[in-house]
mmCIF file of C-alpha atoms and ligand atoms in Angstrom:
data_model
loop_
_atom_site.group_PDB
_atom_site.id
_atom_site.type_symbol
_atom_site.label_atom_id
_atom_site.label_comp_id
_atom_site.label_asym_id
_atom_site.label_seq_id
_atom_site.Cartn_x
_atom_site.Cartn_y
_atom_site.Cartn_z
ATOM 1 C CA MET A 1 97.413 75.197 80.845
ATOM 2 C CA LYS A 2 94.891 73.944 78.505
ATOM 3 C CA GLU A 3 93.364 76.255 81.587
ATOM 4 C CA TYR A 4 94.491 79.318 79.625
ATOM 5 C CA ALA A 5 93.547 78.151 76.633
ATOM 6 C CA SER A 6 90.192 78.103 77.597
ATOM 7 C CA ARG A 7 89.813 81.358 79.454
ATOM 8 C CA LEU A 8 91.467 83.060 76.510
ATOM 9 C CA MET A 9 88.398 81.219 74.029
ATOM 10 C CA SER A 10 86.170 82.342 77.011
ATOM 11 C CA ARG A 11 87.658 86.403 76.289
ATOM 12 C CA LEU A 12 87.347 86.004 72.835
ATOM 13 C CA GLN A 13 83.757 84.882 72.685
ATOM 14 C CA SER A 14 82.709 88.032 74.900
ATOM 15 C CA THR A 15 84.038 90.619 73.252
ATOM 16 C CA GLU A 16 81.649 93.593 71.573
ATOM 17 C CA LYS A 17 83.407 92.246 67.874
ATOM 18 C CA SER A 18 80.698 90.952 65.826
ATOM 19 C CA GLU A 19 82.226 87.296 64.785
ATOM 20 C CA LYS A 20 82.748 84.814 67.429
ATOM 21 C CA ALA A 21 86.104 82.856 67.107
ATOM 22 C CA ASP A 22 85.625 79.270 67.455
ATOM 23 C CA ALA A 23 89.358 78.840 66.827
ATOM 24 C CA VAL A 24 92.333 81.182 67.906
ATOM 25 C CA TYR A 25 95.894 80.075 66.297
ATOM 26 C CA ILE A 26 98.786 81.648 68.414
ATOM 27 C CA THR A 27 102.790 82.456 66.731
ATOM 28 C CA ASP A 28 103.775 84.823 69.004
ATOM 29 C CA PRO A 29 106.441 82.461 71.166
ATOM 30 C CA TYR A 30 105.961 83.963 74.335
ATOM 31 C CA ASN A 31 102.189 83.700 73.864
ATOM 32 C CA MET A 32 102.759 80.074 72.479
ATOM 33 C CA ARG A 33 104.740 79.432 75.473
ATOM 34 C CA TYR A 34 102.457 81.064 78.393
ATOM 35 C CA ILE A 35 99.512 79.169 76.900
ATOM 36 C CA SER A 36 100.834 75.631 76.093
ATOM 37 C CA GLY A 37 104.085 75.462 78.370
ATOM 38 C CA PHE A 38 106.084 75.020 75.092
ATOM 39 C CA ALA A 39 109.414 76.956 75.806
ATOM 40 C CA GLY A 40 110.541 76.188 72.371
ATOM 41 C CA GLY A 41 109.425 79.231 70.694
ATOM 42 C CA GLU A 42 109.394 77.504 67.084
ATOM 43 C CA GLY A 43 106.172 76.354 66.330
ATOM 44 C CA ALA A 44 102.188 77.177 66.262
ATOM 45 C CA LEU A 45 98.698 76.912 68.720
ATOM 46 C CA LEU A 46 95.819 75.990 67.348
ATOM 47 C CA ILE A 47 93.138 75.753 70.227
ATOM 48 C CA THR A 48 89.362 75.384 68.897
ATOM 49 C CA GLN A 49 86.182 74.329 70.981
ATOM 50 C CA GLU A 50 87.447 71.142 71.306
ATOM 51 C CA ARG A 51 90.866 70.262 70.796
ATOM 52 C CA CYS A 52 94.254 72.106 72.027
ATOM 53 C CA VAL A 53 96.793 71.228 68.774
ATOM 54 C CA LEU A 54 100.481 72.115 69.151
ATOM 55 C CA ILE A 55 102.260 71.964 65.469
ATOM 56 C CA THR A 56 106.440 72.275 65.934
ATOM 57 C CA ASP A 57 108.867 70.647 63.781
ATOM 58 C CA SER A 58 110.969 67.408 64.641
ATOM 59 C CA ARG A 59 114.010 69.578 66.385
ATOM 60 C CA TYR A 60 111.236 70.402 68.896
ATOM 61 C CA THR A 61 108.467 67.502 69.034
ATOM 62 C CA GLU A 62 110.238 65.501 72.027
ATOM 63 C CA ALA A 63 110.563 68.832 74.355
ATOM 64 C CA ALA A 64 106.762 69.623 73.455
ATOM 65 C CA GLN A 65 106.124 66.858 74.518
ATOM 66 C CA ASN A 66 107.255 66.783 78.232
ATOM 67 C CA GLU A 67 106.682 70.318 78.471
ATOM 68 C CA SER A 68 103.302 70.779 77.232
ATOM 69 C CA ASP A 69 99.511 69.393 77.878
ATOM 70 C CA PHE A 70 98.270 69.907 74.600
ATOM 71 C CA GLU A 71 97.968 67.394 71.487
ATOM 72 C CA VAL A 72 101.786 67.903 69.993
ATOM 73 C CA ILE A 73 101.532 67.395 66.178
ATOM 74 C CA GLU A 74 104.493 67.736 63.892
ATOM 75 C CA GLU A 75 105.128 69.430 61.159
ATOM 76 C CA SER A 76 107.585 68.442 58.342
ATOM 77 C CA ARG A 77 107.894 68.830 54.229
ATOM 78 C CA LYS A 78 105.563 66.241 54.148
ATOM 79 C CA HIS A 79 102.700 67.069 56.538
ATOM 80 C CA ARG A 80 102.955 71.708 56.207
ATOM 81 C CA ARG A 81 101.493 73.306 58.798
ATOM 82 C CA GLU A 82 98.746 74.766 56.639
ATOM 83 C CA ALA A 83 97.999 71.072 55.645
ATOM 84 C CA ILE A 84 97.244 70.173 59.226
ATOM 85 C CA LEU A 85 95.762 73.207 60.073
ATOM 86 C CA GLN A 86 93.615 72.399 57.651
ATOM 87 C CA GLU A 87 92.025 68.920 58.328
ATOM 88 C CA ILE A 88 91.846 70.517 62.129
ATOM 89 C CA CYS A 89 89.321 73.304 60.955
ATOM 90 C CA GLN A 90 87.514 70.826 58.515
ATOM 91 C CA GLN A 91 86.830 68.531 61.330
ATOM 92 C CA GLN A 92 86.023 70.947 64.006
ATOM 93 C CA ALA A 93 83.875 72.827 61.563
ATOM 94 C CA VAL A 94 85.712 75.776 62.302
ATOM 95 C CA GLN A 95 84.424 79.478 60.405
ATOM 96 C CA HIS A 96 85.711 82.023 62.419
ATOM 97 C CA ILE A 97 89.662 82.163 63.510
ATOM 98 C CA ALA A 98 91.231 84.580 65.397
ATOM 99 C CA TYR A 99 94.601 85.005 64.611
ATOM 100 C CA GLU A 100 97.655 87.558 66.245
ATOM 101 C CA ASP A 101 97.544 90.713 64.196
ATOM 102 C CA LEU A 102 100.219 92.080 66.516
ATOM 103 C CA HIS A 103 102.519 89.485 65.712
ATOM 104 C CA LEU A 104 101.928 87.607 62.702
ATOM 105 C CA THR A 105 103.828 89.196 59.311
ATOM 106 C CA CYS A 106 101.512 90.795 56.291
ATOM 107 C CA ALA A 107 103.122 87.802 54.512
ATOM 108 C CA ALA A 108 102.548 84.849 56.369
ATOM 109 C CA PHE A 109 98.792 85.892 56.887
ATOM 110 C CA ALA A 110 98.667 86.417 53.333
ATOM 111 C CA LYS A 111 99.897 82.686 52.823
ATOM 112 C CA LEU A 112 97.275 81.648 55.950
ATOM 113 C CA ARG A 113 94.367 82.774 54.298
ATOM 114 C CA LYS A 114 95.371 81.497 50.947
ATOM 115 C CA ALA A 115 95.554 77.820 52.312
ATOM 116 C CA LEU A 116 92.186 77.861 54.060
ATOM 117 C CA PRO A 117 89.593 79.306 51.711
ATOM 118 C CA GLU A 118 86.964 77.847 53.503
ATOM 119 C CA ILE A 119 87.232 80.136 56.515
ATOM 120 C CA SER A 120 84.882 82.940 56.262
ATOM 121 C CA SER A 121 86.505 85.192 59.033
ATOM 122 C CA TRP A 122 89.814 86.177 60.608
ATOM 123 C CA ILE A 123 89.055 87.860 63.498
ATOM 124 C CA PRO A 124 92.852 90.521 64.406
ATOM 125 C CA ALA A 125 92.888 89.324 68.176
ATOM 126 C CA GLY A 126 94.782 92.505 68.927
ATOM 127 C CA GLU A 127 95.401 92.935 72.523
ATOM 128 C CA GLU A 128 92.892 89.706 74.096
ATOM 129 C CA VAL A 129 95.858 87.337 73.825
ATOM 130 C CA ASN A 130 98.283 89.660 75.495
ATOM 131 C CA HIS A 131 95.807 90.770 78.153
ATOM 132 C CA LEU A 132 95.627 87.105 79.211
ATOM 133 C CA ARG A 133 99.506 88.283 80.786
ATOM 134 C CA ARG A 134 99.381 91.137 82.390
ATOM 135 C CA VAL A 135 98.028 89.715 86.261
ATOM 136 C CA LYS A 136 101.043 87.316 87.178
ATOM 137 C CA THR A 137 99.547 84.272 89.328
ATOM 138 C CA ALA A 138 101.707 83.465 92.318
ATOM 139 C CA GLU A 139 104.413 80.839 90.519
ATOM 140 C CA GLU A 140 104.878 83.645 87.722
ATOM 141 C CA ILE A 141 105.927 86.348 90.390
ATOM 142 C CA ALA A 142 108.143 83.164 91.993
ATOM 143 C CA LEU A 143 110.263 83.114 88.840
ATOM 144 C CA LEU A 144 110.140 87.136 88.707
ATOM 145 C CA GLN A 145 111.732 86.747 92.297
ATOM 146 C CA ARG A 146 114.115 84.571 91.434
ATOM 147 C CA ALA A 147 115.110 86.329 87.800
ATOM 148 C CA GLU A 148 115.496 89.406 89.747
ATOM 149 C CA ALA A 149 117.676 87.626 93.009
ATOM 150 C CA ILE A 150 119.920 86.483 90.067
ATOM 151 C CA GLY A 151 120.211 90.163 89.187
ATOM 152 C CA ASP A 152 121.055 91.272 92.629
ATOM 153 C CA ALA A 153 123.342 88.547 92.985
ATOM 154 C CA ALA A 154 125.727 89.478 90.207
ATOM 155 C CA PHE A 155 125.381 93.232 91.057
ATOM 156 C CA GLU A 156 127.385 91.868 94.527
ATOM 157 C CA ASP A 157 129.613 90.042 92.633
ATOM 158 C CA LEU A 158 130.767 92.631 90.587
ATOM 159 C CA ARG A 159 130.989 95.054 93.269
ATOM 160 C CA LYS A 160 133.663 94.118 94.822
ATOM 161 C CA ILE A 161 135.931 93.826 91.291
ATOM 162 C CA LEU A 162 134.328 97.766 89.822
ATOM 163 C CA LYS A 163 137.097 100.264 89.299
ATOM 164 C CA THR A 164 138.336 103.110 86.957
ATOM 165 C CA GLY A 165 140.490 101.495 84.191
ATOM 166 C CA MET A 166 137.907 99.121 82.997
ATOM 167 C CA THR A 167 135.860 99.832 80.144
ATOM 168 C CA GLU A 168 132.313 99.375 79.378
ATOM 169 C CA LEU A 169 132.880 96.310 77.217
ATOM 170 C CA GLU A 170 134.421 94.314 80.281
ATOM 171 C CA VAL A 171 131.746 95.641 83.276
ATOM 172 C CA ALA A 172 129.042 94.071 80.922
ATOM 173 C CA ALA A 173 130.744 91.093 80.356
ATOM 174 C CA GLU A 174 131.632 90.613 84.263
ATOM 175 C CA LEU A 175 128.016 91.180 84.901
ATOM 176 C CA GLU A 176 126.683 88.433 82.267
ATOM 177 C CA TYR A 177 129.306 86.041 83.625
ATOM 178 C CA PHE A 178 127.872 86.804 86.995
ATOM 179 C CA MET A 179 123.918 86.280 85.703
ATOM 180 C CA LYS A 180 125.303 83.134 84.366
ATOM 181 C CA LYS A 181 127.211 81.626 87.400
ATOM 182 C CA HIS A 182 124.109 81.975 89.648
ATOM 183 C CA GLY A 183 121.806 80.657 87.494
ATOM 184 C CA ALA A 184 120.279 82.767 83.975
ATOM 185 C CA GLU A 185 119.598 80.995 81.324
ATOM 186 C CA ARG A 186 120.035 83.999 78.624
ATOM 187 C CA LEU A 187 119.691 87.646 79.069
ATOM 188 C CA SER A 188 116.600 89.211 79.121
ATOM 189 C CA PHE A 189 117.601 92.030 76.868
ATOM 190 C CA GLU A 190 121.500 93.459 75.707
ATOM 191 C CA THR A 191 123.563 94.916 79.211
ATOM 192 C CA ILE A 192 123.650 98.843 78.889
ATOM 193 C CA VAL A 193 126.590 99.974 80.419
ATOM 194 C CA ALA A 194 127.220 103.574 79.841
ATOM 195 C CA SER A 195 130.180 105.692 81.783
ATOM 196 C CA GLY A 196 130.799 109.212 82.065
ATOM 197 C CA PRO A 197 129.352 111.592 78.895
ATOM 198 C CA ASN A 198 128.212 107.507 77.341
ATOM 199 C CA SER A 199 125.513 107.874 80.126
ATOM 200 C CA SER A 200 123.063 110.402 78.674
ATOM 201 C CA MET A 201 121.795 107.884 76.623
ATOM 202 C CA PRO A 202 119.744 105.697 78.218
ATOM 203 C CA HIS A 203 119.868 102.851 75.966
ATOM 204 C CA ALA A 204 123.791 103.062 75.408
ATOM 205 C CA VAL A 205 125.744 100.014 73.868
ATOM 206 C CA PRO A 206 128.824 99.450 76.164
ATOM 207 C CA THR A 207 131.730 100.675 74.078
ATOM 208 C CA ASP A 208 135.488 100.275 74.997
ATOM 209 C CA ARG A 209 135.652 103.792 76.785
ATOM 210 C CA LYS A 210 138.025 103.247 79.972
ATOM 211 C CA ILE A 211 136.204 104.498 83.409
ATOM 212 C CA GLN A 212 137.623 107.465 84.864
ATOM 213 C CA ARG A 213 137.368 109.085 88.070
ATOM 214 C CA GLY A 214 134.546 111.652 87.798
ATOM 215 C CA ASP A 215 132.636 109.063 85.813
ATOM 216 C CA PHE A 216 129.024 107.906 86.490
ATOM 217 C CA LEU A 217 128.249 104.399 84.961
ATOM 218 C CA THR A 218 125.326 103.048 84.683
ATOM 219 C CA MET A 219 124.473 99.569 84.146
ATOM 220 C CA ASP A 220 121.001 98.501 82.849
ATOM 221 C CA PHE A 221 121.201 94.334 82.962
ATOM 222 C CA GLY A 222 118.972 91.655 83.432
ATOM 223 C CA CYS A 223 118.431 87.689 82.804
ATOM 224 C CA CYS A 224 115.669 84.886 82.345
ATOM 225 C CA TYR A 225 115.068 82.463 84.998
ATOM 226 C CA HIS A 226 112.122 80.081 83.641
ATOM 227 C CA GLY A 227 112.064 81.897 80.981
ATOM 228 C CA TYR A 228 110.848 85.397 83.196
ATOM 229 C CA CYS A 229 112.649 88.500 82.769
ATOM 230 C CA SER A 230 114.399 90.348 85.632
ATOM 231 C CA ASP A 231 115.057 93.912 84.941
ATOM 232 C CA MET A 232 117.112 96.433 86.983
ATOM 233 C CA THR A 233 119.471 99.381 86.970
ATOM 234 C CA ARG A 234 122.100 100.545 89.047
ATOM 235 C CA THR A 235 123.979 104.061 88.771
ATOM 236 C CA VAL A 236 127.217 104.172 90.867
ATOM 237 C CA ALA A 237 130.117 106.592 90.818
ATOM 238 C CA PHE A 238 133.630 107.113 90.392
ATOM 239 C CA GLY A 239 135.698 109.191 92.469
ATOM 240 C CA GLY A 240 134.857 113.242 93.340
ATOM 241 C CA LEU A 241 131.842 113.991 91.431
ATOM 242 C CA GLU A 242 131.101 117.938 90.991
ATOM 243 C CA ALA A 243 127.796 118.985 93.276
ATOM 244 C CA ARG A 244 125.288 119.012 90.150
ATOM 245 C CA GLN A 245 126.033 115.526 89.384
ATOM 246 C CA THR A 246 125.182 114.597 93.064
ATOM 247 C CA GLU A 247 122.218 117.074 92.606
ATOM 248 C CA ILE A 248 120.968 115.259 89.338
ATOM 249 C CA TYR A 249 121.470 111.200 91.538
ATOM 250 C CA GLU A 250 119.131 112.477 94.596
ATOM 251 C CA THR A 251 116.792 113.896 92.213
ATOM 252 C CA VAL A 252 116.218 110.499 90.806
ATOM 253 C CA LEU A 253 116.890 108.367 93.978
ATOM 254 C CA GLN A 254 113.881 110.968 95.123
ATOM 255 C CA ALA A 255 111.747 110.086 92.471
ATOM 256 C CA GLN A 256 112.287 106.577 92.179
ATOM 257 C CA LYS A 257 111.042 106.762 96.268
ATOM 258 C CA THR A 258 108.544 108.193 95.849
ATOM 259 C CA ALA A 259 106.769 106.591 92.751
ATOM 260 C CA LEU A 260 107.492 103.544 95.296
ATOM 261 C CA ALA A 261 105.377 105.119 97.831
ATOM 262 C CA VAL A 262 102.143 105.593 95.662
ATOM 263 C CA ILE A 263 102.234 102.614 93.476
ATOM 264 C CA ARG A 264 99.241 100.225 94.491
ATOM 265 C CA ALA A 265 96.567 98.634 93.272
ATOM 266 C CA GLY A 266 93.595 100.900 91.589
ATOM 267 C CA ILE A 267 96.164 103.815 90.631
ATOM 268 C CA THR A 268 96.286 104.365 86.857
ATOM 269 C CA GLY A 269 99.814 103.787 85.125
ATOM 270 C CA GLU A 270 100.042 107.436 84.426
ATOM 271 C CA GLU A 271 99.551 108.170 88.337
ATOM 272 C CA ALA A 272 102.640 106.376 88.677
ATOM 273 C CA ASP A 273 104.400 108.266 85.907
ATOM 274 C CA ARG A 274 103.361 111.572 87.505
ATOM 275 C CA ALA A 275 104.533 110.672 90.951
ATOM 276 C CA ALA A 276 107.909 110.789 89.316
ATOM 277 C CA ARG A 277 108.079 113.369 86.774
ATOM 278 C CA ASP A 278 107.232 115.668 89.719
ATOM 279 C CA ILE A 279 109.867 115.422 91.571
ATOM 280 C CA ILE A 280 112.198 115.486 88.205
ATOM 281 C CA GLU A 281 109.887 118.562 86.763
ATOM 282 C CA GLY A 282 110.401 120.359 89.965
ATOM 283 C CA ALA A 283 113.925 119.845 90.226
ATOM 284 C CA GLY A 284 114.129 121.845 86.659
ATOM 285 C CA TYR A 285 115.148 118.562 84.490
ATOM 286 C CA GLY A 286 111.671 117.663 83.604
ATOM 287 C CA GLU A 287 113.011 117.784 79.726
ATOM 288 C CA CYS A 288 115.896 115.404 80.502
ATOM 289 C CA PHE A 289 113.560 112.690 81.471
ATOM 290 C CA GLY A 290 112.164 111.304 77.972
ATOM 291 C CA HIS A 291 110.887 108.238 78.218
ATOM 292 C CA SER A 292 108.307 106.577 80.543
ATOM 293 C CA LEU A 293 108.398 105.559 84.561
ATOM 294 C CA GLY A 294 108.300 101.732 83.530
ATOM 295 C CA HIS A 295 106.812 98.930 81.787
ATOM 296 C CA SER A 296 105.496 95.129 82.980
ATOM 297 C CA VAL A 297 107.744 92.562 83.150
ATOM 298 C CA GLY A 298 106.764 88.938 82.602
ATOM 299 C CA LEU A 299 108.144 86.185 79.691
ATOM 300 C CA TYR A 300 109.319 89.542 77.880
ATOM 301 C CA ILE A 301 110.930 92.238 78.802
ATOM 302 C CA HIS A 302 108.445 95.065 77.948
ATOM 303 C CA GLU A 303 105.016 94.023 78.330
ATOM 304 C CA ASP A 304 101.822 96.184 78.928
ATOM 305 C CA PRO A 305 100.336 98.020 81.501
ATOM 306 C CA ARG A 306 102.968 100.860 81.086
ATOM 307 C CA LEU A 307 103.610 103.143 83.744
ATOM 308 C CA ALA A 308 103.321 106.048 81.357
ATOM 309 C CA PRO A 309 102.037 109.414 80.519
ATOM 310 C CA GLY A 310 98.487 109.135 79.157
ATOM 311 C CA ALA A 311 98.607 105.378 80.464
ATOM 312 C CA GLU A 312 95.018 105.141 81.615
ATOM 313 C CA ASP A 313 95.244 101.173 82.576
ATOM 314 C CA VAL A 314 94.452 100.742 86.185
ATOM 315 C CA LEU A 315 97.003 98.993 88.359
ATOM 316 C CA GLU A 316 96.084 95.094 89.795
ATOM 317 C CA PRO A 317 96.990 93.002 92.189
ATOM 318 C CA GLY A 318 99.875 90.730 90.886
ATOM 319 C CA MET A 319 101.362 93.161 88.063
ATOM 320 C CA ALA A 320 105.072 93.636 87.907
ATOM 321 C CA VAL A 321 106.024 96.679 86.922
ATOM 322 C CA THR A 322 109.430 98.387 86.795
ATOM 323 C CA VAL A 323 109.759 101.880 88.083
ATOM 324 C CA GLU A 324 112.843 103.375 86.354
ATOM 325 C CA PRO A 325 112.630 107.555 86.272
ATOM 326 C CA GLY A 326 116.125 108.688 84.893
ATOM 327 C CA ILE A 327 117.817 112.320 84.019
ATOM 328 C CA TYR A 328 120.018 112.704 80.563
ATOM 329 C CA LEU A 329 122.192 115.595 80.155
ATOM 330 C CA PRO A 330 123.751 114.662 76.358
ATOM 331 C CA GLY A 331 127.563 115.567 76.905
ATOM 332 C CA TYR A 332 127.965 115.535 80.447
ATOM 333 C CA CYS A 333 125.824 112.885 82.330
ATOM 334 C CA GLY A 334 122.923 110.514 82.731
ATOM 335 C CA VAL A 335 121.503 108.464 85.584
ATOM 336 C CA ARG A 336 118.610 106.028 86.374
ATOM 337 C CA ILE A 337 117.524 103.815 88.399
ATOM 338 C CA GLU A 338 115.156 101.074 87.846
ATOM 339 C CA ASP A 339 113.406 98.274 90.566
ATOM 340 C CA LEU A 340 110.885 95.889 89.715
ATOM 341 C CA VAL A 341 108.034 95.460 91.745
ATOM 342 C CA ILE A 342 105.168 93.646 92.440
ATOM 343 C CA VAL A 343 101.721 95.719 92.834
ATOM 344 C CA THR A 344 99.335 94.657 95.812
ATOM 345 C CA GLU A 345 95.935 95.797 97.086
ATOM 346 C CA ASP A 346 97.922 98.624 99.309
ATOM 347 C CA GLY A 347 101.171 99.073 97.587
ATOM 348 C CA CYS A 348 104.496 97.282 95.737
ATOM 349 C CA ARG A 349 106.636 94.763 96.619
ATOM 350 C CA ASN A 350 110.354 95.117 95.816
ATOM 351 C CA LEU A 351 111.472 92.468 94.209
ATOM 352 C CA THR A 352 114.997 93.771 93.722
ATOM 353 C CA SER A 353 116.785 94.322 97.047
ATOM 354 C CA SER A 354 120.418 95.940 95.838
ATOM 355 C CA PRO A 355 121.990 99.296 97.111
ATOM 356 C CA LYS A 356 120.119 102.321 95.267
ATOM 357 C CA GLU A 357 122.529 105.316 97.766
ATOM 358 C CA LEU A 358 125.075 106.241 96.013
ATOM 359 C CA LEU A 359 128.401 104.073 96.011
ATOM 360 C CA ILE A 360 131.674 105.328 95.453
ATOM 361 C CA PHE A 361 134.281 103.455 93.736
ATOM 362 C CA ASP A 362 137.813 104.289 93.329
HETATM 363 N N1 LIG B 1 116.612 98.564 79.061
HETATM 364 C C1 LIG B 1 115.430 97.838 79.650
HETATM 365 C C2 LIG B 1 114.632 98.509 80.251
HETATM 366 O O1 LIG B 1 115.107 98.789 81.182
HETATM 367 O O2 LIG B 1 113.655 99.009 80.057
HETATM 368 MN MN1 MN B 2 116.184 98.057 82.612
HETATM 369 MN MN1 MN B 3 113.079 98.033 82.376
#
């Protein structure tokens, strides 16, 4: 884990910024976990040229010592975080601290500056810390694969019991139960289950609406395994669909398959998005695909780079991205299909194995 700390320090020192950081202060729980291994989320890291310090309180001290190779210092009312930071900064003659401006609140930053008046510059780290997490290691990919397999297994269990008359809330509860049963630690985001006309809302909240014949049912769900997130969406149908619904489903499926076929290292996020968007626009539904094609996934559900209009980031082998085109017609229906894939030199490896041809239930 100290390896990530030293990579981060090198990154911060090689930037164009006028002042070079001689320490970095980390408070984002996902970055804290990535860099130090500590999963508790409450605390902070201070990394200097010579010390890697993890500050947390007594609720987490033992876990932090087990999970991290950082030097753990316990904060308390008698030994406050600001005092600990000051001691380290004085001992190490720290002058320039990089901080997570994307995460720290204005109030927390003001408090920090006041507590450490001798620091001559505070350097906003911007995307530099998150950037470390973009390309996944083999170990991270194995955890993402396991998390996605839990989602697949839960969806397989759900297919055995899915029927008209179930409410959206019941479906969400079953999916969540099945994911936990298969080893999920927690959800990676709030489960989306949307039936019939509700499916036109991409991020619908499950309701007590009962599934009826003629409905689409969109389920977007995910869990965490050793901190790593899964994310998948499947849309299924109940009873007789109208011809237009089938056409919408097939368009989304074709858009998704087309994007999967073009994703590879070297293309931009915009190019990936464009591949799917062209199919949807060509079918006359361009205005009905408001969100972007996908996002990266890791310790957090929505990471960079994105697959989106205007996304100039070039995909690299080892990036984990979702591919989730959709068509939404308010008051009528919606369809989304989402897989999680790993970018490779010459294509991508799909971590999601659930069927996506249109499944029709009674
Ligand atoms: N609802 C989370 C996602 O698919 O991005
Ligand atoms: Mn999703
Ligand atoms: Mn997603």
